PDB file of C-alpha atoms in Angstrom:
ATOM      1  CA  UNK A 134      93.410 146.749 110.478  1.00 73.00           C
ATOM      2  CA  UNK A 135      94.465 143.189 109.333  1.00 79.00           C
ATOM      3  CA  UNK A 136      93.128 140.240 110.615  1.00 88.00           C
ATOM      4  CA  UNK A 137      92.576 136.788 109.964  1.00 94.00           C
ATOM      5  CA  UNK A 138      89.628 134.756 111.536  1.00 96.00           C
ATOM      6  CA  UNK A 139      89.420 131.244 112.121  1.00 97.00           C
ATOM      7  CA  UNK A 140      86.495 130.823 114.339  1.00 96.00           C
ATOM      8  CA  UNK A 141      86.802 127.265 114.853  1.00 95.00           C
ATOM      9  CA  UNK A 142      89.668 125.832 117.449  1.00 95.00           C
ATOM     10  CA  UNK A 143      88.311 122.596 116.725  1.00 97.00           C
ATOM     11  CA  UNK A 144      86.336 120.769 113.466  1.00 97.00           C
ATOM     12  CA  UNK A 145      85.894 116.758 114.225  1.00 97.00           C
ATOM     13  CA  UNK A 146      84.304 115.084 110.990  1.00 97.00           C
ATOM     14  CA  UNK A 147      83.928 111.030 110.252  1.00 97.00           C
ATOM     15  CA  UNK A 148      86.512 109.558 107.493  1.00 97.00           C
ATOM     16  CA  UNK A 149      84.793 110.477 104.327  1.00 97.00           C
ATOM     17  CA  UNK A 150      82.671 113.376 105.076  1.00 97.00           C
ATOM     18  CA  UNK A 151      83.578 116.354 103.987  1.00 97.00           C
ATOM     19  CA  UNK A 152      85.364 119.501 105.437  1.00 97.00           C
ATOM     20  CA  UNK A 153      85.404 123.251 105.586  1.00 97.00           C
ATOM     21  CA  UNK A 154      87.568 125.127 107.451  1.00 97.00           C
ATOM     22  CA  UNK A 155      86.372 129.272 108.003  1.00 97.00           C
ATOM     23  CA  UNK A 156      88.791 131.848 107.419  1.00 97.00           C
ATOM     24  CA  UNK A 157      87.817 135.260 107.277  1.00 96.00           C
ATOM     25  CA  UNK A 158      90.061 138.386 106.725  1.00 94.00           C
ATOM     26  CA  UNK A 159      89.909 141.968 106.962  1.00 92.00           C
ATOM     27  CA  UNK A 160      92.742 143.796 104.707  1.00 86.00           C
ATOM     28  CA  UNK A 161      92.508 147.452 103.166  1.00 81.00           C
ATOM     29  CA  UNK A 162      94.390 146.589 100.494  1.00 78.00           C
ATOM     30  CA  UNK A 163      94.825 143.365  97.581  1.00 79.00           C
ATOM     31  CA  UNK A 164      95.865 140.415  99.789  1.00 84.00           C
ATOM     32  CA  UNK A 165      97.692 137.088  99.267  1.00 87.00           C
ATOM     33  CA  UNK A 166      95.702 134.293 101.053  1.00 90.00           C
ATOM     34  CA  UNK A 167      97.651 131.157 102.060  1.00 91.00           C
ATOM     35  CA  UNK A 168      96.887 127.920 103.893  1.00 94.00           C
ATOM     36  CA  UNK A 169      99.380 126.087 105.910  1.00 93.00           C
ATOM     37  CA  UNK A 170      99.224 122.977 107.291  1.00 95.00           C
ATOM     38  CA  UNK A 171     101.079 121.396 110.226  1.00 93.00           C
ATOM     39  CA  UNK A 172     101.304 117.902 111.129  1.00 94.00           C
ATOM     40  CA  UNK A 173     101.700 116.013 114.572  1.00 91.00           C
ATOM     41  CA  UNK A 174     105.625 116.877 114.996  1.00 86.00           C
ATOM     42  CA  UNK A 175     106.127 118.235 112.046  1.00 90.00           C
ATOM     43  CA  UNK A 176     106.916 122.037 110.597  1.00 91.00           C
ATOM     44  CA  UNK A 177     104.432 124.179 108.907  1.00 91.00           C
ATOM     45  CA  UNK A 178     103.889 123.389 105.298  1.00 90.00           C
ATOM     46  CA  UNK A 179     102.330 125.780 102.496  1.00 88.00           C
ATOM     47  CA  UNK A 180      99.682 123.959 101.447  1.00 91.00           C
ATOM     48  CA  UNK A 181      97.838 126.601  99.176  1.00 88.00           C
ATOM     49  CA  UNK A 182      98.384 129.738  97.377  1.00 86.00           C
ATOM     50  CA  UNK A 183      95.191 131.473  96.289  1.00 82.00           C
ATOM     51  CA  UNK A 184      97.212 132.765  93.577  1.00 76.00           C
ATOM     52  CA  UNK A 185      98.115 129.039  92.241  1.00 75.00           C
ATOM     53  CA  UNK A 186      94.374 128.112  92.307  1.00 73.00           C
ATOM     54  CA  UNK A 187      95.545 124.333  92.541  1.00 76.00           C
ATOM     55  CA  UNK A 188      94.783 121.480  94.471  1.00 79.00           C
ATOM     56  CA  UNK A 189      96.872 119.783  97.092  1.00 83.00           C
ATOM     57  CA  UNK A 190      96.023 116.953  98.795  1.00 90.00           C
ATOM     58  CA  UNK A 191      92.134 117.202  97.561  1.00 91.00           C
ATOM     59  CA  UNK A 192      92.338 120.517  98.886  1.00 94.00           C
ATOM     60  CA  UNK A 193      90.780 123.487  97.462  1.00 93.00           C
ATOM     61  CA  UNK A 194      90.224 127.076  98.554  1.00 93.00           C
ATOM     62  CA  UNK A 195      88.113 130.025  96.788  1.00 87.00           C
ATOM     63  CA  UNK A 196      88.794 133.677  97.696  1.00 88.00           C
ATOM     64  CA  UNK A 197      85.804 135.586  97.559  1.00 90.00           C
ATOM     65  CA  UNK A 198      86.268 138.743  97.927  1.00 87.00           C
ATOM     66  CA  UNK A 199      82.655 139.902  98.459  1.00 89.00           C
ATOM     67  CA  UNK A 200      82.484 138.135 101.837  1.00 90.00           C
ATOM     68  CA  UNK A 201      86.518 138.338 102.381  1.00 92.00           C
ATOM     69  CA  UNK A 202      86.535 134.582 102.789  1.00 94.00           C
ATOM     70  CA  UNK A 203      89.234 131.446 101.994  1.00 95.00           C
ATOM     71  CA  UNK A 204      87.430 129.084 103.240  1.00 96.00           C
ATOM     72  CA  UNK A 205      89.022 125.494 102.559  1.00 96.00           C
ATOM     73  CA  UNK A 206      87.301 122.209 101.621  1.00 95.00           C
ATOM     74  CA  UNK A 207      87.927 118.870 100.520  1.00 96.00           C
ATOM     75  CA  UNK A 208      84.973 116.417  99.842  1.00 96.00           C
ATOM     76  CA  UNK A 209      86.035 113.601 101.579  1.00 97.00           C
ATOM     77  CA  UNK A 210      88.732 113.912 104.860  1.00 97.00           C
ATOM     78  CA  UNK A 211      91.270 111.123 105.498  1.00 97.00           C
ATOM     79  CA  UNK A 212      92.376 110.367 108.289  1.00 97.00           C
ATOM     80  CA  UNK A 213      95.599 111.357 107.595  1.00 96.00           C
ATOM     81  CA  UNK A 214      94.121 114.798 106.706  1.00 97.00           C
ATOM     82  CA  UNK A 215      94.169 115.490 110.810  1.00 97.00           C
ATOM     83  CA  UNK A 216      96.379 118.413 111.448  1.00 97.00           C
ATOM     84  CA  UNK A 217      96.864 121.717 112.277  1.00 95.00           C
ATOM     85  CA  UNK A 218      95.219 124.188 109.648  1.00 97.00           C
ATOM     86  CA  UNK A 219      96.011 127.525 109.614  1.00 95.00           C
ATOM     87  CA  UNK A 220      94.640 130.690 107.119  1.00 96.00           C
ATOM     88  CA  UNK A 221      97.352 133.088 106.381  1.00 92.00           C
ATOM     89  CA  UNK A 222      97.287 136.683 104.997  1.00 90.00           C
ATOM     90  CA  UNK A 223     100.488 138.454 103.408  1.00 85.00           C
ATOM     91  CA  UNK A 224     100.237 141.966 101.498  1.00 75.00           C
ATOM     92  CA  UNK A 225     100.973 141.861  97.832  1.00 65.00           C
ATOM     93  CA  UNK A 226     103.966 143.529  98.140  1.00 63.00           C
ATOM     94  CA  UNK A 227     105.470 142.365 101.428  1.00 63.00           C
ATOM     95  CA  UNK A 228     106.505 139.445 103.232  1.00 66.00           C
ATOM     96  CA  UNK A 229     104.634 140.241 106.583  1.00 76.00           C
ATOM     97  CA  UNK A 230     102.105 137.253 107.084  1.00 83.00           C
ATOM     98  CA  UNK A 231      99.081 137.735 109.434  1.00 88.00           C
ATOM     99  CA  UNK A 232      98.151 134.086 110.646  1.00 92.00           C
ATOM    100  CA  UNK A 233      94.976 133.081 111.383  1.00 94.00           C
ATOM    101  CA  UNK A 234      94.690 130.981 115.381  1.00 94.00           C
ATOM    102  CA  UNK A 235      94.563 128.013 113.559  1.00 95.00           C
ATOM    103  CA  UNK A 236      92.070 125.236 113.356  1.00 97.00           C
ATOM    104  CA  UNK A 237      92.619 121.721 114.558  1.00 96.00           C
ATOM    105  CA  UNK A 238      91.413 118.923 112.120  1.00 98.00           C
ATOM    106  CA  UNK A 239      90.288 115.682 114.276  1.00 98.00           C
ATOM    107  CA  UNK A 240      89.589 112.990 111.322  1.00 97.00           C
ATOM    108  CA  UNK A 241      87.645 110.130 113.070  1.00 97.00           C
ATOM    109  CA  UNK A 242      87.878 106.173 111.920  1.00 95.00           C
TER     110      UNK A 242
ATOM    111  CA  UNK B 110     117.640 120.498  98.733  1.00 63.00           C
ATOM    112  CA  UNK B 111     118.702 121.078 102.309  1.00 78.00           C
ATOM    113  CA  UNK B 112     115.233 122.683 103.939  1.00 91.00           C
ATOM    114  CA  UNK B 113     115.283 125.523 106.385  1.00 95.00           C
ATOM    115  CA  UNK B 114     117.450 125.172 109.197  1.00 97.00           C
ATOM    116  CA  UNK B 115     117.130 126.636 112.716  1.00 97.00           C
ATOM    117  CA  UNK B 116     119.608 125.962 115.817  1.00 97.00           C
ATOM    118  CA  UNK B 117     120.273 125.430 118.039  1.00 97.00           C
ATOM    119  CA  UNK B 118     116.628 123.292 118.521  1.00 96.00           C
ATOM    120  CA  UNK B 119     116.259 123.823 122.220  1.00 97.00           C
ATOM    121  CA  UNK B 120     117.766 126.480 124.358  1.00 96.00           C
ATOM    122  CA  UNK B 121     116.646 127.186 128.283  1.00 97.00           C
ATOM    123  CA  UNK B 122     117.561 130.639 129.647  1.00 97.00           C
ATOM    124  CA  UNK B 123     117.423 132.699 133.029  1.00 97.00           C
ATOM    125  CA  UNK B 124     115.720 135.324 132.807  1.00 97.00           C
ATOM    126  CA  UNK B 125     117.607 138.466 132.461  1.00 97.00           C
ATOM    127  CA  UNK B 126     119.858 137.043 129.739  1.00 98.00           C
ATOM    128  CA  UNK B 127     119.996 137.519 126.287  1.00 97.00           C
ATOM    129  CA  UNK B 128     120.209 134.489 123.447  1.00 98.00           C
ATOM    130  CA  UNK B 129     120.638 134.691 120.086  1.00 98.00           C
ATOM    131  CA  UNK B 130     118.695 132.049 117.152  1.00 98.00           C
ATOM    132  CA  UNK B 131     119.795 131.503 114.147  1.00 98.00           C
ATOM    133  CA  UNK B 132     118.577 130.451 110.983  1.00 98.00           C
ATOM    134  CA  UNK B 133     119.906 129.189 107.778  1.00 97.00           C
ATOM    135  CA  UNK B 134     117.307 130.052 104.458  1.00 96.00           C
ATOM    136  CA  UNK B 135     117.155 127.324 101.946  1.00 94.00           C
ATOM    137  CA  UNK B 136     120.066 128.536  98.845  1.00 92.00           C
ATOM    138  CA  UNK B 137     118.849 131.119  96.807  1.00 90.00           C
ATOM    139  CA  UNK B 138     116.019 132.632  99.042  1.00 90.00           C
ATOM    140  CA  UNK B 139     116.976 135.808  99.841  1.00 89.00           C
ATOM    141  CA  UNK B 140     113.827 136.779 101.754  1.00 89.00           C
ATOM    142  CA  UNK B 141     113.986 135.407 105.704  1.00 93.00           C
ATOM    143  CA  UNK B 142     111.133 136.173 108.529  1.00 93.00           C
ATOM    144  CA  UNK B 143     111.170 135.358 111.550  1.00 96.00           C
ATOM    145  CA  UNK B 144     107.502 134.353 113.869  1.00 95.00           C
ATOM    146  CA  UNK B 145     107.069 133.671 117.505  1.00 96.00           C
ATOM    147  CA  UNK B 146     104.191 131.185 118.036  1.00 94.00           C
ATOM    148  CA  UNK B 147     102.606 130.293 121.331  1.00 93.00           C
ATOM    149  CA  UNK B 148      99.981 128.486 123.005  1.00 88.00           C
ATOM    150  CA  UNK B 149      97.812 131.903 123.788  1.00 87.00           C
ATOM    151  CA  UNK B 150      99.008 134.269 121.074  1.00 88.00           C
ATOM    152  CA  UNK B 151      99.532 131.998 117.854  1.00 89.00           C
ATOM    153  CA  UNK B 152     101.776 132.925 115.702  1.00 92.00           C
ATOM    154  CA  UNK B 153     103.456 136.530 115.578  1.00 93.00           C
ATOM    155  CA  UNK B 154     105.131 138.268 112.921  1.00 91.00           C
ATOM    156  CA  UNK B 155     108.764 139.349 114.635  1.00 95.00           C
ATOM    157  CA  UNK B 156     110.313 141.053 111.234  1.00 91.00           C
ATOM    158  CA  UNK B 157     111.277 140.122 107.817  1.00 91.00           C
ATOM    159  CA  UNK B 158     115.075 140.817 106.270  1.00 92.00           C
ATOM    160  CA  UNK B 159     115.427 141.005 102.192  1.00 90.00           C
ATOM    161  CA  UNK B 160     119.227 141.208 100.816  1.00 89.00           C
ATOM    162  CA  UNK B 161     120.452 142.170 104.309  1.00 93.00           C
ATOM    163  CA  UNK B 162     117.722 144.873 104.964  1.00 93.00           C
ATOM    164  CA  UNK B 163     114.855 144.440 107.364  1.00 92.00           C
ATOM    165  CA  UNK B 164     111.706 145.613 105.367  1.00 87.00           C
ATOM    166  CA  UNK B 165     109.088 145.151 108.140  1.00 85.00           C
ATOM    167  CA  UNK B 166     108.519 144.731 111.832  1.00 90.00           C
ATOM    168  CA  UNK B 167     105.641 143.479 113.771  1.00 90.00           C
ATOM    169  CA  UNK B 168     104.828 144.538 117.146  1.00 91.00           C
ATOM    170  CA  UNK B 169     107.266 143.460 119.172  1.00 95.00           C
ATOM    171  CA  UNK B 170     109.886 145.345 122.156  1.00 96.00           C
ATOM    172  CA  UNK B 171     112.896 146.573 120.869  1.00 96.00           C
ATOM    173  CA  UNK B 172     114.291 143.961 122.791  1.00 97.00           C
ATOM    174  CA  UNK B 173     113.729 141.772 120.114  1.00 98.00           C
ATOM    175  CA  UNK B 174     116.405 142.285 117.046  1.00 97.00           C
ATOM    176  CA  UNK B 175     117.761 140.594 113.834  1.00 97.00           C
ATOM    177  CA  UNK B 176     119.751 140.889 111.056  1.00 97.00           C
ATOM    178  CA  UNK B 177     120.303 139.052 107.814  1.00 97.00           C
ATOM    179  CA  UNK B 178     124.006 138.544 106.708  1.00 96.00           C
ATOM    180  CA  UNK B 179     125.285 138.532 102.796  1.00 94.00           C
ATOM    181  CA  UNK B 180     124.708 134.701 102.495  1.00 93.00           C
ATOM    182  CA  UNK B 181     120.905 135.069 103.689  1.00 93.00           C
ATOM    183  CA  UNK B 182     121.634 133.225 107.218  1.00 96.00           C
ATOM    184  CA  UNK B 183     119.564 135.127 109.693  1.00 97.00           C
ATOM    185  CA  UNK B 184     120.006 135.403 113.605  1.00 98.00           C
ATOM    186  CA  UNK B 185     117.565 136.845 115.831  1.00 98.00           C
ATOM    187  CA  UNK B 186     118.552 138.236 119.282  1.00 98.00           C
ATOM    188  CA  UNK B 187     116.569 138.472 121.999  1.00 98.00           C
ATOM    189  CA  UNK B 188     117.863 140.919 125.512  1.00 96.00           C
ATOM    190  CA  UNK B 189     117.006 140.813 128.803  1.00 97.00           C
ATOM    191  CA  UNK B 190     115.252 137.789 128.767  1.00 98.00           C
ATOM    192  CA  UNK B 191     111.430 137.995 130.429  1.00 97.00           C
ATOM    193  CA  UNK B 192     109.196 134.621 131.261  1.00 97.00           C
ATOM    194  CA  UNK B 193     106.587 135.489 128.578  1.00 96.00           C
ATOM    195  CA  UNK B 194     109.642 135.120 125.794  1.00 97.00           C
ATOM    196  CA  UNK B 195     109.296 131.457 126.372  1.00 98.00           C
ATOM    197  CA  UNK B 196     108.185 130.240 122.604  1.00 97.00           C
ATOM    198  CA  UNK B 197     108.953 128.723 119.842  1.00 96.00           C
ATOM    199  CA  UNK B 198     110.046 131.020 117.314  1.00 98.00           C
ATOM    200  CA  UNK B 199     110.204 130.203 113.712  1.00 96.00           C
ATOM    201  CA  UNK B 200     112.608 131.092 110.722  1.00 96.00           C
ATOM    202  CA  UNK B 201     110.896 131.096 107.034  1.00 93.00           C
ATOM    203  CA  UNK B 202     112.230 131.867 103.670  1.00 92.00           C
ATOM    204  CA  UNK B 203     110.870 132.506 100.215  1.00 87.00           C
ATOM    205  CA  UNK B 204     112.417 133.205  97.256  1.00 79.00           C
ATOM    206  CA  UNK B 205     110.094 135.491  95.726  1.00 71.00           C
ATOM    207  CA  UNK B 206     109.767 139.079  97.089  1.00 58.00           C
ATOM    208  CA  UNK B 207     106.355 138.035  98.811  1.00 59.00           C
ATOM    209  CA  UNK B 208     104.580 134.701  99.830  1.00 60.00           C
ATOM    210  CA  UNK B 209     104.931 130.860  99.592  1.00 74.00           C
ATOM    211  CA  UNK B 210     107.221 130.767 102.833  1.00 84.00           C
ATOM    212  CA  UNK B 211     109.464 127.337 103.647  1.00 89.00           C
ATOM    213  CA  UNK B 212     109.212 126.999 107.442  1.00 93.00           C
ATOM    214  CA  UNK B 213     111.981 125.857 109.980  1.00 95.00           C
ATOM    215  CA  UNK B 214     111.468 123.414 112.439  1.00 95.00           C
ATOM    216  CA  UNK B 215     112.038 126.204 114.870  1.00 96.00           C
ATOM    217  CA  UNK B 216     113.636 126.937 118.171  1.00 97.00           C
ATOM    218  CA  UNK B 217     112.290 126.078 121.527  1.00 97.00           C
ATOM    219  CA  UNK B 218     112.950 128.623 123.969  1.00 98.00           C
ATOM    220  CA  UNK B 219     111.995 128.401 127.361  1.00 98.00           C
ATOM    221  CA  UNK B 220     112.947 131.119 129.900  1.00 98.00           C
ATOM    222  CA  UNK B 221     113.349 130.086 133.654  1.00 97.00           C
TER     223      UNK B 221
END
């Protein structure tokens, strides 16, 4: 079955550590892996494509497909980087996402 | 570029009734899903409409419906309105057959 895992409801770091936010997946077939993002007030954003393989924001993400992972990291959160994170999974041929239950980013001063 | 738009942005309902959402895809996506996201369950895949055909459905009661129109607008209608329909349900649209969804801002729903 598919399923996206975000163990984490909550990841507090200091401004200018860095961050990793766990997503796992379980998928039988070749999945699209996605990150969105959501802001205080604000609508969910894409924020990565593991497809694109770019950067956003000093964000990065790696699928590895030996431990079904897309984890993301950035080496040094802003405080502006506090938001809603959440992993997404979407079969290669259809628009049906699986979301993750999201992780919430708390940035401290 | 106008971004996805939902409405109406906040809509109360007895329960019982029935409401209807709607949701206008950015011009040019063809591709429109719809999500229900609350506090316990996250965020749900509802269905997903491409060119006017719905080409997958989560797992939702039939009391839960959509349809796409010729100029990509979407509506979703909800029947027989129950308390744990209270939500707010998202519209997204992509341009490509798959992935890299635009989100709404969504509709509110709250059933009394």
């Amino acid at each position: 079955a598919q399923r996206v895992t975000q163990p984490e409801k909550l990841l507090s770091v200091f401004k200018g550590a860095p961050v990793e936010l766990k997503c796992n997946y379980s998928y039988s077939g070749s999945p699209e892996l996605f990150w969105y993002v959501q802001y205080s007030r604000q609508r969910l954003q894409l924020l990565l494509r593991h497809i694109s393989r770019e950067s956003i924001k000093g964000f990065t993400a790696d699928l590895n497909k030996g431990e079904t992972s897309f984890h993301l990291k950035k080496p040094f959160a802003q405080e502006e980087d506090s938001a809603m994170y959440y992993c997404a999974l979407s079969g290669f041929y259809f628009n049906k996402f699986y979301f993750g239950s999201g992780t919430k980013l708390n940035v401290k001063p | 570029k106008a971004g996805v738009t939902q409405t109406p942005r906040y809509l109360i309902k007895t329960r019982g009734q029935q409401v209807t959402l709607s949701c206008s895809p950015i011009s040019g996506h063809r591709s429109v899903s719809w999500y229900q996201q609350t506090p316990g369950q996250g965020l749900q895949f509802l269905f997903e409409y491409f060119s006017e055909t719905q080409r997958n459905k989560g797992n939702f009661p039939g009391r839960f419906s959509g349809r796409q129109f010729s100029n990509s607008r979407s509506e979703m209608n909800v029947s027989t309105l129950e308390l744990g329909d209270s939500a707010l349900y998202l519209c997204a649209s992509s341009w490509r057959t798959v992935g890299g969804y635009t989100f709404g801002s969504g509709t509110r729903l709250t059933v009394v």
